[in-house]
């Protein structure tokens, strides 16, 4: 039974397969060999091999994937396939990149979607990125353009008027090889054309927050420029660009938790929502599925011996009349654990920036 052209409702020959939806668009083969590697398991144990976390350990054997969170190749790419990654909740996409600079023919969205606009000459390479929602095989995506790598743009009235052909150095008609003749970004003010706005709204495009449109959904957001995306990477999550302060070179980004962060306008992010939005609706139908994920059973304190837990021992189910505590004697069930004085204040949004 095909469901929304994306999932197949499996036949319930076993109880664990009852009402289970199987994805039909993910890659069924092995991962890309050059971007995967093995790793020994050490979950729940310290360097000496002693158990330090009781409820972690084991799990199925899996390969690690090298995910490109930096997205600093300054090129265009094509989605080769969408794969399942056992190490994260979202899907990943294998991208074939080309080291080229986009010329005038490929700047508009209409020409950008055509594969014949991208030359096959020059070195091509592959990388894994986080797959966006509604991303499919054959889609064209891009990283930040070389000419637009500077910070915030200014209005047309204050900018230096240049034609589009003057701002882009062209070789052989439309395209220029970056490896042969590199072009470094300038710090001079430039205008944001209509083609730029349309291109920076395309799903999968990676650009700076200065180039992103206000109100757009973003993910894989950087905290510090150049260190790679660390925020908003879980399945089905997205952040939103709320406000820009171009004179202070900062912007306000609302995270999935609802907290608003102040980030540098040179921090980069990817347009769109993270894939696999139905991850929170999955059901583990048997205990073995938790063991596959590396989760061990949770044992109650009253079921232990007195040497193992403060609630252990006694005749019958009793904890000795004391309040609920952890195995180390610290209060639990409602006790505050966060230290309010040590919270990060440099990333929190303050209303003082509105007074400009």
PDB file of N, CA and C in Angstrom, residues 171-259:
ATOM      1  N   UNK A 171      34.899  33.968 -17.806  1.00  0.00           N
ATOM      2  CA  UNK A 171      35.875  33.349 -18.692  1.00  0.00           C
ATOM      3  C   UNK A 171      35.130  32.340 -19.554  1.00  0.00           C
ATOM      4  N   UNK A 172      35.403  32.349 -20.844  1.00  0.00           N
ATOM      5  CA  UNK A 172      34.754  31.435 -21.793  1.00  0.00           C
ATOM      6  C   UNK A 172      33.242  31.612 -21.800  1.00  0.00           C
ATOM      7  N   UNK A 173      32.770  32.827 -21.753  1.00  0.00           N
ATOM      8  CA  UNK A 173      31.341  33.082 -21.890  1.00  0.00           C
ATOM      9  C   UNK A 173      30.605  33.179 -20.586  1.00  0.00           C
ATOM     10  N   UNK A 174      30.531  32.093 -19.795  1.00  0.00           N
ATOM     11  CA  UNK A 174      29.659  32.113 -18.621  1.00  0.00           C
ATOM     12  C   UNK A 174      30.324  31.623 -17.353  1.00  0.00           C
ATOM     13  N   UNK A 175      31.205  30.631 -17.443  1.00  0.00           N
ATOM     14  CA  UNK A 175      31.700  29.980 -16.240  1.00  0.00           C
ATOM     15  C   UNK A 175      33.203  30.165 -16.109  1.00  0.00           C
ATOM     16  N   UNK A 176      33.667  30.158 -14.864  1.00  0.00           N
ATOM     17  CA  UNK A 176      35.089  30.317 -14.577  1.00  0.00           C
ATOM     18  C   UNK A 176      35.517  29.248 -13.588  1.00  0.00           C
ATOM     19  N   UNK A 177      36.622  28.595 -13.838  1.00  0.00           N
ATOM     20  CA  UNK A 177      37.136  27.585 -12.928  1.00  0.00           C
ATOM     21  C   UNK A 177      37.787  28.257 -11.736  1.00  0.00           C
ATOM     22  N   UNK A 178      37.314  27.904 -10.554  1.00  0.00           N
ATOM     23  CA  UNK A 178      37.835  28.532  -9.346  1.00  0.00           C
ATOM     24  C   UNK A 178      39.260  28.086  -9.073  1.00  0.00           C
ATOM     25  N   UNK A 179      39.564  26.807  -9.331  1.00  0.00           N
ATOM     26  CA  UNK A 179      40.895  26.299  -9.020  1.00  0.00           C
ATOM     27  C   UNK A 179      41.969  26.936  -9.895  1.00  0.00           C
ATOM     28  N   UNK A 180      41.639  27.297 -11.139  1.00  0.00           N
ATOM     29  CA  UNK A 180      42.625  27.873 -12.037  1.00  0.00           C
ATOM     30  C   UNK A 180      42.822  29.362 -11.792  1.00  0.00           C
ATOM     31  N   UNK A 181      41.756  30.082 -11.528  1.00  0.00           N
ATOM     32  CA  UNK A 181      41.836  31.533 -11.349  1.00  0.00           C
ATOM     33  C   UNK A 181      40.939  31.920 -10.190  1.00  0.00           C
ATOM     34  N   UNK A 182      41.415  31.807  -8.951  1.00  0.00           N
ATOM     35  CA  UNK A 182      40.545  32.092  -7.800  1.00  0.00           C
ATOM     36  C   UNK A 182      40.176  33.558  -7.712  1.00  0.00           C
ATOM     37  N   UNK A 183      38.939  33.813  -7.278  1.00  0.00           N
ATOM     38  CA  UNK A 183      38.440  35.169  -7.065  1.00  0.00           C
ATOM     39  C   UNK A 183      38.044  35.276  -5.606  1.00  0.00           C
ATOM     40  N   UNK A 184      38.667  36.199  -4.885  1.00  0.00           N
ATOM     41  CA  UNK A 184      38.415  36.330  -3.466  1.00  0.00           C
ATOM     42  C   UNK A 184      37.339  37.379  -3.226  1.00  0.00           C
ATOM     43  N   UNK A 185      36.521  37.210  -2.189  1.00  0.00           N
ATOM     44  CA  UNK A 185      35.440  38.158  -1.921  1.00  0.00           C
ATOM     45  C   UNK A 185      35.971  39.516  -1.500  1.00  0.00           C
ATOM     46  N   UNK A 186      35.263  40.538  -1.914  1.00  0.00           N
ATOM     47  CA  UNK A 186      35.632  41.904  -1.555  1.00  0.00           C
ATOM     48  C   UNK A 186      34.736  42.408  -0.446  1.00  0.00           C
ATOM     49  N   UNK A 187      35.167  43.485   0.205  1.00  0.00           N
ATOM     50  CA  UNK A 187      34.410  44.067   1.297  1.00  0.00           C
ATOM     51  C   UNK A 187      33.644  45.307   0.861  1.00  0.00           C
ATOM     52  N   UNK A 188      33.617  45.596  -0.411  1.00  0.00           N
ATOM     53  CA  UNK A 188      32.904  46.783  -0.862  1.00  0.00           C
ATOM     54  C   UNK A 188      31.405  46.534  -0.850  1.00  0.00           C
ATOM     55  N   UNK A 189      30.608  47.581  -0.574  1.00  0.00           N
ATOM     56  CA  UNK A 189      29.152  47.400  -0.570  1.00  0.00           C
ATOM     57  C   UNK A 189      28.649  47.012  -1.950  1.00  0.00           C
ATOM     58  N   UNK A 190      27.655  46.188  -1.993  1.00  0.00           N
ATOM     59  CA  UNK A 190      27.062  45.787  -3.254  1.00  0.00           C
ATOM     60  C   UNK A 190      25.560  45.717  -3.084  1.00  0.00           C
ATOM     61  N   UNK A 191      24.855  45.747  -4.180  1.00  0.00           N
ATOM     62  CA  UNK A 191      23.404  45.671  -4.155  1.00  0.00           C
ATOM     63  C   UNK A 191      22.967  44.219  -4.185  1.00  0.00           C
ATOM     64  N   UNK A 192      21.833  43.948  -3.606  1.00  0.00           N
ATOM     65  CA  UNK A 192      21.250  42.606  -3.640  1.00  0.00           C
ATOM     66  C   UNK A 192      20.197  42.589  -4.741  1.00  0.00           C
ATOM     67  N   UNK A 193      20.477  41.865  -5.813  1.00  0.00           N
ATOM     68  CA  UNK A 193      19.584  41.835  -6.950  1.00  0.00           C
ATOM     69  C   UNK A 193      18.433  40.878  -6.700  1.00  0.00           C
ATOM     70  N   UNK A 194      17.466  40.898  -7.621  1.00  0.00           N
ATOM     71  CA  UNK A 194      16.316  40.014  -7.501  1.00  0.00           C
ATOM     72  C   UNK A 194      16.730  38.565  -7.641  1.00  0.00           C
ATOM     73  N   UNK A 195      17.739  38.299  -8.506  1.00  0.00           N
ATOM     74  CA  UNK A 195      18.203  36.926  -8.660  1.00  0.00           C
ATOM     75  C   UNK A 195      18.817  36.403  -7.368  1.00  0.00           C
ATOM     76  N   UNK A 196      19.508  37.274  -6.627  1.00  0.00           N
ATOM     77  CA  UNK A 196      20.095  36.857  -5.353  1.00  0.00           C
ATOM     78  C   UNK A 196      19.012  36.466  -4.363  1.00  0.00           C
ATOM     79  N   UNK A 197      17.953  37.267  -4.276  1.00  0.00           N
ATOM     80  CA  UNK A 197      16.885  36.976  -3.314  1.00  0.00           C
ATOM     81  C   UNK A 197      16.206  35.650  -3.636  1.00  0.00           C
ATOM     82  N   UNK A 198      15.972  35.390  -4.927  1.00  0.00           N
ATOM     83  CA  UNK A 198      15.338  34.133  -5.301  1.00  0.00           C
ATOM     84  C   UNK A 198      16.254  32.946  -5.042  1.00  0.00           C
ATOM     85  N   UNK A 199      17.554  33.132  -5.266  1.00  0.00           N
ATOM     86  CA  UNK A 199      18.493  32.041  -5.098  1.00  0.00           C
ATOM     87  C   UNK A 199      18.695  31.706  -3.637  1.00  0.00           C
ATOM     88  N   UNK A 200      18.684  32.715  -2.760  1.00  0.00           N
ATOM     89  CA  UNK A 200      18.899  32.479  -1.341  1.00  0.00           C
ATOM     90  C   UNK A 200      17.637  31.976  -0.647  1.00  0.00           C
ATOM     91  N   UNK A 201      16.517  31.866  -1.350  1.00  0.00           N
ATOM     92  CA  UNK A 201      15.315  31.261  -0.810  1.00  0.00           C
ATOM     93  C   UNK A 201      15.142  29.816  -1.257  1.00  0.00           C
ATOM     94  N   UNK A 202      16.045  29.314  -2.069  1.00  0.00           N
ATOM     95  CA  UNK A 202      15.942  27.944  -2.569  1.00  0.00           C
ATOM     96  C   UNK A 202      16.347  26.965  -1.479  1.00  0.00           C
ATOM     97  N   UNK A 203      15.588  25.876  -1.333  1.00  0.00           N
ATOM     98  CA  UNK A 203      15.845  24.878  -0.294  1.00  0.00           C
ATOM     99  C   UNK A 203      17.185  24.199  -0.558  1.00  0.00           C
ATOM    100  N   UNK A 204      18.001  24.105   0.478  1.00  0.00           N
ATOM    101  CA  UNK A 204      19.316  23.489   0.377  1.00  0.00           C
ATOM    102  C   UNK A 204      20.446  24.454   0.153  1.00  0.00           C
ATOM    103  N   UNK A 205      20.141  25.718  -0.133  1.00  0.00           N
ATOM    104  CA  UNK A 205      21.188  26.711  -0.344  1.00  0.00           C
ATOM    105  C   UNK A 205      21.843  27.069   0.976  1.00  0.00           C
ATOM    106  N   UNK A 206      23.162  27.113   0.990  1.00  0.00           N
ATOM    107  CA  UNK A 206      23.920  27.497   2.175  1.00  0.00           C
ATOM    108  C   UNK A 206      24.489  28.886   1.956  1.00  0.00           C
ATOM    109  N   UNK A 207      24.165  29.811   2.829  1.00  0.00           N
ATOM    110  CA  UNK A 207      24.602  31.195   2.689  1.00  0.00           C
ATOM    111  C   UNK A 207      24.780  31.791   4.074  1.00  0.00           C
ATOM    112  N   UNK A 208      25.271  33.013   4.119  1.00  0.00           N
ATOM    113  CA  UNK A 208      25.407  33.708   5.390  1.00  0.00           C
ATOM    114  C   UNK A 208      24.045  34.233   5.837  1.00  0.00           C
ATOM    115  N   UNK A 209      23.933  34.526   7.122  1.00  0.00           N
ATOM    116  CA  UNK A 209      22.680  35.067   7.640  1.00  0.00           C
ATOM    117  C   UNK A 209      22.413  36.458   7.098  1.00  0.00           C
ATOM    118  N   UNK A 210      23.454  37.160   6.668  1.00  0.00           N
ATOM    119  CA  UNK A 210      23.253  38.470   6.059  1.00  0.00           C
ATOM    120  C   UNK A 210      22.538  38.361   4.725  1.00  0.00           C
ATOM    121  N   UNK A 211      22.721  37.249   4.009  1.00  0.00           N
ATOM    122  CA  UNK A 211      22.101  37.075   2.705  1.00  0.00           C
ATOM    123  C   UNK A 211      20.730  36.430   2.792  1.00  0.00           C
ATOM    124  N   UNK A 212      20.431  35.745   3.892  1.00  0.00           N
ATOM    125  CA  UNK A 212      19.144  35.068   4.022  1.00  0.00           C
ATOM    126  C   UNK A 212      18.021  36.079   4.184  1.00  0.00           C
ATOM    127  N   UNK A 213      16.830  35.693   3.736  1.00  0.00           N
ATOM    128  CA  UNK A 213      15.666  36.561   3.816  1.00  0.00           C
ATOM    129  C   UNK A 213      15.060  36.500   5.209  1.00  0.00           C
ATOM    130  N   UNK A 214      14.566  37.641   5.687  1.00  0.00           N
ATOM    131  CA  UNK A 214      13.916  37.678   6.996  1.00  0.00           C
ATOM    132  C   UNK A 214      12.696  36.757   7.005  1.00  0.00           C
ATOM    133  N   UNK A 215      12.545  35.993   8.071  1.00  0.00           N
ATOM    134  CA  UNK A 215      11.427  35.076   8.197  1.00  0.00           C
ATOM    135  C   UNK A 215      11.653  33.714   7.590  1.00  0.00           C
ATOM    136  N   UNK A 216      12.776  33.491   6.926  1.00  0.00           N
ATOM    137  CA  UNK A 216      13.019  32.200   6.287  1.00  0.00           C
ATOM    138  C   UNK A 216      13.375  31.139   7.318  1.00  0.00           C
ATOM    139  N   UNK A 217      13.033  29.878   7.014  1.00  0.00           N
ATOM    140  CA  UNK A 217      13.360  28.748   7.873  1.00  0.00           C
ATOM    141  C   UNK A 217      14.784  28.289   7.558  1.00  0.00           C
ATOM    142  N   UNK A 218      15.583  28.090   8.589  1.00  0.00           N
ATOM    143  CA  UNK A 218      16.980  27.725   8.412  1.00  0.00           C
ATOM    144  C   UNK A 218      17.325  26.572   9.349  1.00  0.00           C
ATOM    145  N   UNK A 219      18.415  25.879   9.051  1.00  0.00           N
ATOM    146  CA  UNK A 219      18.950  24.829   9.913  1.00  0.00           C
ATOM    147  C   UNK A 219      20.457  24.767   9.706  1.00  0.00           C
ATOM    148  N   UNK A 220      21.130  23.920  10.479  1.00  0.00           N
ATOM    149  CA  UNK A 220      22.592  23.803  10.432  1.00  0.00           C
ATOM    150  C   UNK A 220      23.240  25.179  10.582  1.00  0.00           C
ATOM    151  N   UNK A 221      22.923  25.854  11.668  1.00  0.00           N
ATOM    152  CA  UNK A 221      23.338  27.238  11.888  1.00  0.00           C
ATOM    153  C   UNK A 221      24.655  27.253  12.650  1.00  0.00           C
ATOM    154  N   UNK A 222      25.545  28.152  12.252  1.00  0.00           N
ATOM    155  CA  UNK A 222      26.822  28.323  12.937  1.00  0.00           C
ATOM    156  C   UNK A 222      26.670  29.238  14.145  1.00  0.00           C
ATOM    157  N   UNK A 223      27.415  28.949  15.194  1.00  0.00           N
ATOM    158  CA  UNK A 223      27.514  29.862  16.332  1.00  0.00           C
ATOM    159  C   UNK A 223      28.628  30.873  16.138  1.00  0.00           C
ATOM    160  N   UNK A 224      29.755  30.399  15.614  1.00  0.00           N
ATOM    161  CA  UNK A 224      30.916  31.238  15.338  1.00  0.00           C
ATOM    162  C   UNK A 224      31.225  31.098  13.858  1.00  0.00           C
ATOM    163  N   UNK A 225      31.433  32.204  13.138  1.00  0.00           N
ATOM    164  CA  UNK A 225      31.681  32.109  11.692  1.00  0.00           C
ATOM    165  C   UNK A 225      32.898  31.248  11.375  1.00  0.00           C
ATOM    166  N   UNK A 226      32.705  30.300  10.462  1.00  0.00           N
ATOM    167  CA  UNK A 226      33.794  29.465   9.991  1.00  0.00           C
ATOM    168  C   UNK A 226      34.021  28.178  10.740  1.00  0.00           C
ATOM    169  N   UNK A 227      33.258  27.898  11.805  1.00  0.00           N
ATOM    170  CA  UNK A 227      33.464  26.685  12.589  1.00  0.00           C
ATOM    171  C   UNK A 227      32.471  25.581  12.252  1.00  0.00           C
ATOM    172  N   UNK A 228      31.546  25.806  11.324  1.00  0.00           N
ATOM    173  CA  UNK A 228      30.592  24.777  10.950  1.00  0.00           C
ATOM    174  C   UNK A 228      29.310  24.861  11.753  1.00  0.00           C
ATOM    175  N   UNK A 229      28.238  24.329  11.186  1.00  0.00           N
ATOM    176  CA  UNK A 229      26.934  24.387  11.835  1.00  0.00           C
ATOM    177  C   UNK A 229      26.850  23.475  13.037  1.00  0.00           C
ATOM    178  N   UNK A 230      26.344  24.013  14.141  1.00  0.00           N
ATOM    179  CA  UNK A 230      26.166  23.247  15.377  1.00  0.00           C
ATOM    180  C   UNK A 230      24.750  23.337  15.917  1.00  0.00           C
ATOM    181  N   UNK A 231      23.942  24.265  15.432  1.00  0.00           N
ATOM    182  CA  UNK A 231      22.585  24.458  15.934  1.00  0.00           C
ATOM    183  C   UNK A 231      21.583  23.937  14.918  1.00  0.00           C
ATOM    184  N   UNK A 232      20.437  23.453  15.405  1.00  0.00           N
ATOM    185  CA  UNK A 232      19.275  23.057  14.591  1.00  0.00           C
ATOM    186  C   UNK A 232      19.697  21.989  13.572  1.00  0.00           C
ATOM    187  N   UNK A 233      19.988  20.792  14.070  1.00  0.00           N
ATOM    188  CA  UNK A 233      20.383  19.700  13.188  1.00  0.00           C
ATOM    189  C   UNK A 233      19.545  18.445  13.382  1.00  0.00           C
ATOM    190  N   UNK A 234      18.611  18.431  14.345  1.00  0.00           N
ATOM    191  CA  UNK A 234      17.792  17.251  14.588  1.00  0.00           C
ATOM    192  C   UNK A 234      16.697  17.139  13.529  1.00  0.00           C
ATOM    193  N   UNK A 235      16.105  15.962  13.428  1.00  0.00           N
ATOM    194  CA  UNK A 235      15.094  15.693  12.408  1.00  0.00           C
ATOM    195  C   UNK A 235      13.859  16.556  12.621  1.00  0.00           C
ATOM    196  N   UNK A 236      13.377  17.176  11.534  1.00  0.00           N
ATOM    197  CA  UNK A 236      12.150  17.952  11.573  1.00  0.00           C
ATOM    198  C   UNK A 236      12.257  19.306  12.230  1.00  0.00           C
ATOM    199  N   UNK A 237      13.441  19.743  12.647  1.00  0.00           N
ATOM    200  CA  UNK A 237      13.587  21.024  13.330  1.00  0.00           C
ATOM    201  C   UNK A 237      13.943  22.122  12.340  1.00  0.00           C
ATOM    202  N   UNK A 238      13.726  23.340  12.751  1.00  0.00           N
ATOM    203  CA  UNK A 238      14.092  24.503  11.945  1.00  0.00           C
ATOM    204  C   UNK A 238      14.171  25.720  12.851  1.00  0.00           C
ATOM    205  N   UNK A 239      15.036  26.641  12.496  1.00  0.00           N
ATOM    206  CA  UNK A 239      15.104  27.944  13.136  1.00  0.00           C
ATOM    207  C   UNK A 239      14.523  28.990  12.206  1.00  0.00           C
ATOM    208  N   UNK A 240      14.377  30.187  12.709  1.00  0.00           N
ATOM    209  CA  UNK A 240      13.789  31.265  11.914  1.00  0.00           C
ATOM    210  C   UNK A 240      14.570  32.547  12.138  1.00  0.00           C
ATOM    211  N   UNK A 241      14.900  33.206  11.035  1.00  0.00           N
ATOM    212  CA  UNK A 241      15.593  34.486  11.092  1.00  0.00           C
ATOM    213  C   UNK A 241      14.577  35.576  11.398  1.00  0.00           C
ATOM    214  N   UNK A 242      14.677  36.160  12.593  1.00  0.00           N
ATOM    215  CA  UNK A 242      13.648  37.070  13.084  1.00  0.00           C
ATOM    216  C   UNK A 242      13.972  38.518  12.763  1.00  0.00           C
ATOM    217  N   UNK A 243      15.199  38.942  13.011  1.00  0.00           N
ATOM    218  CA  UNK A 243      15.532  40.363  12.899  1.00  0.00           C
ATOM    219  C   UNK A 243      17.011  40.522  12.583  1.00  0.00           C
ATOM    220  N   UNK A 244      17.345  41.610  11.872  1.00  0.00           N
ATOM    221  CA  UNK A 244      18.729  41.932  11.540  1.00  0.00           C
ATOM    222  C   UNK A 244      19.069  43.325  12.054  1.00  0.00           C
ATOM    223  N   UNK A 245      20.282  43.462  12.585  1.00  0.00           N
ATOM    224  CA  UNK A 245      20.827  44.758  12.978  1.00  0.00           C
ATOM    225  C   UNK A 245      22.122  44.940  12.191  1.00  0.00           C
ATOM    226  N   UNK A 246      22.006  45.511  10.985  1.00  0.00           N
ATOM    227  CA  UNK A 246      23.149  45.577  10.092  1.00  0.00           C
ATOM    228  C   UNK A 246      24.221  46.530  10.599  1.00  0.00           C
ATOM    229  N   UNK A 247      23.829  47.576  11.360  1.00  0.00           N
ATOM    230  CA  UNK A 247      24.850  48.479  11.885  1.00  0.00           C
ATOM    231  C   UNK A 247      25.680  47.821  12.980  1.00  0.00           C
ATOM    232  N   UNK A 248      25.115  46.832  13.681  1.00  0.00           N
ATOM    233  CA  UNK A 248      25.847  46.093  14.707  1.00  0.00           C
ATOM    234  C   UNK A 248      26.350  44.749  14.203  1.00  0.00           C
ATOM    235  N   UNK A 249      26.034  44.398  12.952  1.00  0.00           N
ATOM    236  CA  UNK A 249      26.486  43.161  12.310  1.00  0.00           C
ATOM    237  C   UNK A 249      26.050  41.921  13.078  1.00  0.00           C
ATOM    238  N   UNK A 250      24.857  41.950  13.657  1.00  0.00           N
ATOM    239  CA  UNK A 250      24.296  40.797  14.350  1.00  0.00           C
ATOM    240  C   UNK A 250      22.855  40.617  13.889  1.00  0.00           C
ATOM    241  N   UNK A 251      22.290  39.458  14.195  1.00  0.00           N
ATOM    242  CA  UNK A 251      20.904  39.163  13.864  1.00  0.00           C
ATOM    243  C   UNK A 251      20.319  38.302  14.972  1.00  0.00           C
ATOM    244  N   UNK A 252      19.002  38.173  14.958  1.00  0.00           N
ATOM    245  CA  UNK A 252      18.273  37.397  15.954  1.00  0.00           C
ATOM    246  C   UNK A 252      17.716  36.159  15.265  1.00  0.00           C
ATOM    247  N   UNK A 253      18.027  34.986  15.812  1.00  0.00           N
ATOM    248  CA  UNK A 253      17.560  33.707  15.276  1.00  0.00           C
ATOM    249  C   UNK A 253      16.763  33.006  16.363  1.00  0.00           C
ATOM    250  N   UNK A 254      15.535  32.597  16.028  1.00  0.00           N
ATOM    251  CA  UNK A 254      14.700  31.855  16.963  1.00  0.00           C
ATOM    252  C   UNK A 254      14.941  30.362  16.762  1.00  0.00           C
ATOM    253  N   UNK A 255      15.347  29.679  17.828  1.00  0.00           N
ATOM    254  CA  UNK A 255      15.646  28.256  17.776  1.00  0.00           C
ATOM    255  C   UNK A 255      14.384  27.428  18.003  1.00  0.00           C
ATOM    256  N   UNK A 256      14.409  26.121  17.740  1.00  0.00           N
ATOM    257  CA  UNK A 256      13.213  25.294  17.966  1.00  0.00           C
ATOM    258  C   UNK A 256      12.720  25.307  19.403  1.00  0.00           C
ATOM    259  N   UNK A 257      13.597  25.559  20.363  1.00  0.00           N
ATOM    260  CA  UNK A 257      13.173  25.622  21.761  1.00  0.00           C
ATOM    261  C   UNK A 257      12.404  26.889  22.084  1.00  0.00           C
ATOM    262  N   UNK A 258      12.389  27.865  21.174  1.00  0.00           N
ATOM    263  CA  UNK A 258      11.743  29.142  21.422  1.00  0.00           C
ATOM    264  C   UNK A 258      12.696  30.216  21.890  1.00  0.00           C
ATOM    265  N   UNK A 259      13.896  29.845  22.287  1.00  0.00           N
ATOM    266  CA  UNK A 259      14.879  30.836  22.723  1.00  0.00           C
ATOM    267  C   UNK A 259      15.436  31.573  21.514  1.00  0.00           C
TER     268      UNK A 259
END
